[in-house]
XYZ file of C-alpha atoms in Angstrom:
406
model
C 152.111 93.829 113.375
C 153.116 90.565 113.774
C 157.295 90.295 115.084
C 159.010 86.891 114.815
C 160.948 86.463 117.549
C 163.566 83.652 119.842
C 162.257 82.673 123.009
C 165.347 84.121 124.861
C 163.982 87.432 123.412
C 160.452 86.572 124.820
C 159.568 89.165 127.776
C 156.423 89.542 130.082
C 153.972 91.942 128.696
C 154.328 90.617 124.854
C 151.620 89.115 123.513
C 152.203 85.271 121.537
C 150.057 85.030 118.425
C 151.718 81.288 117.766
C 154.615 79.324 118.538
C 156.823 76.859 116.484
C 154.916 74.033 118.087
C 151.382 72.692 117.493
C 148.495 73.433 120.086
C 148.882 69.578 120.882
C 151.874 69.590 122.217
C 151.772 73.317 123.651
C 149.023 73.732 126.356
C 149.099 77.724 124.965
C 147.459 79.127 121.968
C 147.339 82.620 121.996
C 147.990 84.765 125.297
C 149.464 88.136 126.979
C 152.713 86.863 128.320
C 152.412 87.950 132.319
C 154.818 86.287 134.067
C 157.985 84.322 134.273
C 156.910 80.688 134.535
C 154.735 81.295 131.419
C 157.925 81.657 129.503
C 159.643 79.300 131.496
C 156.827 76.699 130.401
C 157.625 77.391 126.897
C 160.811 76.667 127.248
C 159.962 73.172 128.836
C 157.853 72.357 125.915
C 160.833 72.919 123.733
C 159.421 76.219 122.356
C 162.358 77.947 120.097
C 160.747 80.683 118.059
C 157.374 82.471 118.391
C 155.256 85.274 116.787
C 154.510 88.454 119.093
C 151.880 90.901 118.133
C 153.516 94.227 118.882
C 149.651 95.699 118.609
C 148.351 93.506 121.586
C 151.318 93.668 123.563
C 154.784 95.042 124.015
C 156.910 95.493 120.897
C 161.228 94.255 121.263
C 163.877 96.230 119.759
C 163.928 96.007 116.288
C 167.308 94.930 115.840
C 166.530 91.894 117.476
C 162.476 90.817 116.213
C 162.270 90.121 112.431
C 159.084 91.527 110.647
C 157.187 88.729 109.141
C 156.272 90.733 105.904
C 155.690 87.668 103.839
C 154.051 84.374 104.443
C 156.325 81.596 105.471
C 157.282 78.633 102.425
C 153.539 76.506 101.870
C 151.698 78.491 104.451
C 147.976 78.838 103.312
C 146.695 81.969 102.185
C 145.730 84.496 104.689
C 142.467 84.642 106.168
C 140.536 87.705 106.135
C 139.753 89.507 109.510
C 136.688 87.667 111.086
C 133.756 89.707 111.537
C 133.412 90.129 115.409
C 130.277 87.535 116.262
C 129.087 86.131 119.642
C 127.556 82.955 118.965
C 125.420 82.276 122.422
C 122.868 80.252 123.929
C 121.772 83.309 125.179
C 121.813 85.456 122.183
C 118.064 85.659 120.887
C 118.737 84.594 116.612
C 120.194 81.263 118.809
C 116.923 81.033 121.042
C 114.510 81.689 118.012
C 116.315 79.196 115.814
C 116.636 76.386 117.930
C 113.079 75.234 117.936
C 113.142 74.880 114.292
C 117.154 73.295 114.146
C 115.554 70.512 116.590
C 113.177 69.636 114.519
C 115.449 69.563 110.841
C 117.770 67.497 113.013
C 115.315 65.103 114.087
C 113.590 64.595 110.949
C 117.184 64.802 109.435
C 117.936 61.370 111.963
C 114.576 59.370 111.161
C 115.137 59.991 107.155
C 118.763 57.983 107.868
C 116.571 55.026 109.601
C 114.556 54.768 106.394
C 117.643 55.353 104.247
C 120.087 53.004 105.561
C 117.060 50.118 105.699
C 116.988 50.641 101.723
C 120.628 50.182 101.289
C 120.435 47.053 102.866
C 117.565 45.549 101.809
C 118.919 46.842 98.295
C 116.366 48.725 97.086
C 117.051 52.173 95.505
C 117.608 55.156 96.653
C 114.853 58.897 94.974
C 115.849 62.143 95.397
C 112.916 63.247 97.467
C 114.417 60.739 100.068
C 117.636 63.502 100.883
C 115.971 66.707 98.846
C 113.430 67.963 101.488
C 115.633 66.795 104.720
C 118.743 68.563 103.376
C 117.059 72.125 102.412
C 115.702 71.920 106.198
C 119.288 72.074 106.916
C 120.387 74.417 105.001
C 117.418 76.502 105.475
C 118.749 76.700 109.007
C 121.933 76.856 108.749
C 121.477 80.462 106.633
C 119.624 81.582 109.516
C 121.752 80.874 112.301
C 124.119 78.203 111.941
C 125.404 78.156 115.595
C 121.906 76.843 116.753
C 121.725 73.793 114.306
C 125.976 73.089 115.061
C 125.143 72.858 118.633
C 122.895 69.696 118.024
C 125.279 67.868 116.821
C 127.048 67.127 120.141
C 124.078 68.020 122.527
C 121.003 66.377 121.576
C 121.027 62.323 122.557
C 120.479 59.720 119.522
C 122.192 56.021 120.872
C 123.187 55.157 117.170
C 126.133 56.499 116.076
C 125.597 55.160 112.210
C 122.716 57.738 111.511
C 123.502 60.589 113.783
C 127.039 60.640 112.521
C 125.601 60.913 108.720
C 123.524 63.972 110.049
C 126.619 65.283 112.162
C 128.634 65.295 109.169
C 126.164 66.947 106.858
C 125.870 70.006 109.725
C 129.502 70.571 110.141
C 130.182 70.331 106.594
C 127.576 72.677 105.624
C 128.455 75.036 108.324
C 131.813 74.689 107.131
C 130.626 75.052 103.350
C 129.093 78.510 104.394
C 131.900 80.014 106.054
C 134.116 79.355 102.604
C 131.562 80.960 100.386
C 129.543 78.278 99.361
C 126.036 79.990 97.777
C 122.523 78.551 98.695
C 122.521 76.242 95.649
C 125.610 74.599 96.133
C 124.960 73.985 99.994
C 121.939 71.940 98.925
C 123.921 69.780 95.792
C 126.609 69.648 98.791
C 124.604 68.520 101.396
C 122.768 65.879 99.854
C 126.230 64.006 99.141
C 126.776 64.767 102.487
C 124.155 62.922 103.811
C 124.720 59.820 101.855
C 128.380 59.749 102.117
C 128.625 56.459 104.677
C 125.518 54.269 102.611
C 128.474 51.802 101.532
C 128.880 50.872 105.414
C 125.541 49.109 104.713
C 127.464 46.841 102.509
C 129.719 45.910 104.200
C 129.526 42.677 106.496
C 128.141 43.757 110.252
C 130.139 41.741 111.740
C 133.216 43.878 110.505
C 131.205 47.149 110.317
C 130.465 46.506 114.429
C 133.170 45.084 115.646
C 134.289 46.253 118.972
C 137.913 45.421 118.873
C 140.489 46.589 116.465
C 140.101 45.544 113.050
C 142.473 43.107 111.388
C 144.476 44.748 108.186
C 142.129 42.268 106.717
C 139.082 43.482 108.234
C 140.128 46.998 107.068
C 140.516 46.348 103.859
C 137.064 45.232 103.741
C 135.952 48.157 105.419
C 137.743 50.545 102.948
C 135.292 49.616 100.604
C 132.572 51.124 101.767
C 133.281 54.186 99.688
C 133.365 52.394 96.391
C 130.390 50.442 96.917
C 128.529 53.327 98.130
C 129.575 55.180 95.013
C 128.668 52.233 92.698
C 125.164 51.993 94.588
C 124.556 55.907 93.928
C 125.259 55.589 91.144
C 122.570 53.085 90.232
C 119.796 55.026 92.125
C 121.237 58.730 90.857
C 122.030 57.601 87.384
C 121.300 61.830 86.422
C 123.317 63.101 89.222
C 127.329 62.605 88.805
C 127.508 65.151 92.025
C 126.061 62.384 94.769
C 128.311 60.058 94.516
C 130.808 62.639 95.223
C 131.608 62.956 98.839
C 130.792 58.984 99.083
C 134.159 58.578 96.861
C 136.610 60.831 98.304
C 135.671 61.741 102.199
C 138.636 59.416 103.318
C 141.086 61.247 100.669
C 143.781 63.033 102.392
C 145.728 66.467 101.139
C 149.087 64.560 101.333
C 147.833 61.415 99.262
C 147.763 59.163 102.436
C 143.839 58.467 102.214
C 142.039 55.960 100.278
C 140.402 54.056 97.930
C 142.589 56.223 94.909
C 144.930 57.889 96.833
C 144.272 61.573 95.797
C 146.234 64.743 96.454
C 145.531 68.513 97.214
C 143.169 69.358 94.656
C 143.076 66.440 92.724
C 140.116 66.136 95.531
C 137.305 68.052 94.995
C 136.416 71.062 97.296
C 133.466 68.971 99.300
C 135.792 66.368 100.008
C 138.023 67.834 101.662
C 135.621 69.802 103.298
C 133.611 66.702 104.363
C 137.069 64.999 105.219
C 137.200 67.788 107.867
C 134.145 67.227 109.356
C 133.921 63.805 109.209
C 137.299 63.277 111.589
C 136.006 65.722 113.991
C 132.468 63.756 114.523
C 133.808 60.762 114.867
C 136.665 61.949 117.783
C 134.178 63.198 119.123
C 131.526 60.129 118.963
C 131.341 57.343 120.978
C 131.236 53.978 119.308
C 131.449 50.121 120.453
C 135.669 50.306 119.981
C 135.796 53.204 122.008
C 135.474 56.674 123.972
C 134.770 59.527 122.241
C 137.187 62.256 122.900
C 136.761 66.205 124.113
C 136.306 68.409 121.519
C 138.891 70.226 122.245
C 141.402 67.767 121.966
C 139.696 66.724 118.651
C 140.026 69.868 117.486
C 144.029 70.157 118.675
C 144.516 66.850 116.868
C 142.961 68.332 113.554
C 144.883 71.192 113.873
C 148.255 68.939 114.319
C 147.345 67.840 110.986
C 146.543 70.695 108.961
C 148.978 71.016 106.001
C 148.745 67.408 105.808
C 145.723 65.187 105.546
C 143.404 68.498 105.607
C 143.647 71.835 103.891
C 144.880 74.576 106.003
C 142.844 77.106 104.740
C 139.241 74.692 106.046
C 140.985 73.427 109.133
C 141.638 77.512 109.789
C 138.115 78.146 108.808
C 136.177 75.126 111.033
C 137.888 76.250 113.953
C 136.442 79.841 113.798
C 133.041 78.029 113.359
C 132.854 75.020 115.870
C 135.599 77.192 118.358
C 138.352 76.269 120.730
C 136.306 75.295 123.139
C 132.669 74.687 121.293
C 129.540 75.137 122.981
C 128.717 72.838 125.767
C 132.522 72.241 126.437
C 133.317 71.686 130.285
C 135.999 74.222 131.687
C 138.032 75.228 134.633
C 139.150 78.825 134.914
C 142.728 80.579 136.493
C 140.767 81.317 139.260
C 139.065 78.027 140.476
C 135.540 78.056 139.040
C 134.241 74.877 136.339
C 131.484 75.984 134.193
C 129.973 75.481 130.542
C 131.155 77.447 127.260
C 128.071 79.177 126.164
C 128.994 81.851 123.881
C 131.935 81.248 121.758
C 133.787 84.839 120.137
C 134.170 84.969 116.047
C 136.778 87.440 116.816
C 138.551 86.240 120.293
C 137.837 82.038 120.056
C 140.112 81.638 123.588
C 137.791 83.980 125.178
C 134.285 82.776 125.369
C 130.992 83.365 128.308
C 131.195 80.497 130.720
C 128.095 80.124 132.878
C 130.038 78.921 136.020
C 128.931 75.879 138.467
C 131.806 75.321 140.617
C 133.924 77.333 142.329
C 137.002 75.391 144.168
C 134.812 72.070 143.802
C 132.005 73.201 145.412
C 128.882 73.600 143.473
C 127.380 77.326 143.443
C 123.829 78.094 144.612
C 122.959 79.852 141.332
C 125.431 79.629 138.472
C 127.060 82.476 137.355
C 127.994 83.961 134.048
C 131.063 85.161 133.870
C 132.957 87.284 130.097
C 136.606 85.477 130.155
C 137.310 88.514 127.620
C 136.936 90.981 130.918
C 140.167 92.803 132.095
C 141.670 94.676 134.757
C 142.960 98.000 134.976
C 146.388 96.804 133.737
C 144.813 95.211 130.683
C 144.991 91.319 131.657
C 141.917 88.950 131.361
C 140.638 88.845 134.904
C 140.260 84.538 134.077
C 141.226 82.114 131.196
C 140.392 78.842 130.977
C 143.014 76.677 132.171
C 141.628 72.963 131.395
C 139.354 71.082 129.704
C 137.191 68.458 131.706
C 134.873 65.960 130.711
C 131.212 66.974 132.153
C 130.798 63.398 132.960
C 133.289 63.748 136.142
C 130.989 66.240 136.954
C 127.160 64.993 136.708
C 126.962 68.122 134.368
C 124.676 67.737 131.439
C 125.606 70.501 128.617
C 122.098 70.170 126.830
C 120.674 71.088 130.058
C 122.054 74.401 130.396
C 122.305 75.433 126.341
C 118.942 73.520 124.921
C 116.823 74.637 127.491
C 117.869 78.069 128.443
């Protein structure tokens, strides 16, 4: 049951299912409170109220908690338990898919070279062009969908323009299948996936590559890449009203801030705001000529920081429990002094994944070691947590090296 409680009433051996504050500003998401300083860090992040689970962790008196028996004023609706899944480089569905996820990705890559050359040169686009590459996709993403997600930030394609089109289409699919999304729909879904960034072909290069901030002029005039990739749809889908879709409305936010019409809620359709989602996340986490890309797990904390506002709750909730905390491939040091990679990622437990261990205190082991952060002791605390988030580049580490080619 889940207790709402002060943080003056906040006492080692409770368990914090969420503060008032967002992951990004709170280094904490959910943990067994086991000492002092934890709650003293709380305080210094300005932490006033929290929610204990009194079935993890040690309940208060009752005349000071308040039950939270009803959700709180625009909270989304509640999500269902997750089913308990391990999704692992090491778990054999993974190994057996991956073979055929490389390959859908690939092909998936090369059929955006062909595509994007057609946009430019202005010839039309045919259905067979997306049909085939998209039910690849999908095809894999019903059989394991971990294996094809893990591509997207593992296997190495320099241009950002066609990989991100592909990157997009994965996440949002993976994303569409989590919400409920049946067979048919993925593939409808996915091809307006795909095509969702052709208007960036129209648009001049010298704005669309630009390395250095754009002017409000500039922007302007890259805004319009969603209309003109709708009106050029359009012409080469004249029977299908659904392609255009995700082309129009993938920069529409929830709180009307987005563009080109400056939709709300569900005045967007369901794949845009799904696509919305996981077209932020791709490019945080990309690399392009203006600049770094970020660690997913800060792309994922800013995401979060805006859930209720550009993006619905409810798929923000839902694309964490599929990409993770700290996705595959993410770069970690433990309590207790190792740095390894996240291999396995929990459905049930996301701050607890395997991390096949490198490092220990900075010095690199002779054979790496997995190690279950979900392990405890006798007294019931995790045995290690990850305590930050590095980038494998300080390292030398290469992720696909360790996940890819287990």
């Amino acid at each position: 049951m889940l207790r709402k409680i002060t943080i003056d009433d906040l006492r080692v051996g409770m368990y914090v299912e969420k503060v008032d504050r967002g992951w990004l500003e709170v280094p904490f998401f959910r943990k067994q409170i086991t000492s002092r300083d934890q709650i003293e860090k709380l305080r210094k992040y300005f932490v006033r109220e929290l929610h204990i689970d009194t079935a993890r962790g040690a309940d208060v008196d009752s005349r000071v908690a308040v039950a939270v028996a009803t959700p709180e004023p625009g909270s989304p609706p509640a999500l269902e338990p997750p089913k308990p899944k391990m999704r692992s480089a090491y778990n054999a569905e993974f190994r057996e898919e991956l073979p055929a996820a490389k390959q859908a990705y690939k092909v998936a890559v090369t059929a955006m070279h062909d595509i994007f050359a057609d946009v430019r040169a202005g010839r039309q686009l045919h259905e067979e062009q997306t049909r085939e590459v998209v039910e690849d996709l999908v095809d894999s993403c019903m059989r394991n969908d971990d294996a094809l997600a893990s591509l997207t930030k593992l296997m190495n394609f320099d241009e950002y323009t066609f990989s991100h089109s592909v990157n997009v289409t994965v996440f949002a699919l993976t994303l569409g299948k989590a919400l409920g999304l049946d067979r048919d729909e993925l593939q409808r879904f996915g091809e307006s996936v795909l095509l969702h960034d052709v208007g960036k072909m129209l648009v001049p290069p010298e704005i669309l590559n630009k390395p250095g901030k754009l002017t409000a002029a500039e922007f302007e005039i890259m805004k319009t890449h969603t209309t003109r990739g709708v009106e050029f749809l359009q012409e080469s889908f004249p029977h299908r009203s659904d392609i255009p879709i995700v082309a129009h409305e993938h920069h529409e936010r929830c709180n009307g801030s987005g563009y080109p019409r400056g939709l709300r809620g569900e005045e967007i359709t369901q794949w845009g705001r799904i696509t919305a989602v996981a077209d932020v996340y791709d490019a945080l986490t990309s690399k392009r000529c203006y600049k770094e890309e970020q660690l997913p797990y800060r792309a994922m904390a800013l995401i979060y920081s805006l859930r209720g506002k550009d993006f619905e709750p409810l798929f923000v909730d839902r694309f964490i429990e599929c990409v993770g905390v700290y996705p595959m491939g993410s770069l970690v040091r433990l309590t207790t002094g190792e740095v390894g990679l996240v291999v396995s990622i929990r459905h049930d437990d996301l701050i607890h994944p395997h991390v096949l261990a490198l490092y220990r205190h900075g010095v690199r082991m002779k054979a790496p070691k997995l190690m279950d952060l979900a392990q405890r002791d006798e007294s019931g605390k995790f045995l290690r947590e990850v305590d930050e988030v590095l980038s494998p580049d300080a390292f030398g580490v290469n992720p696909a090296a360790h996940i890819l080619e287990v």
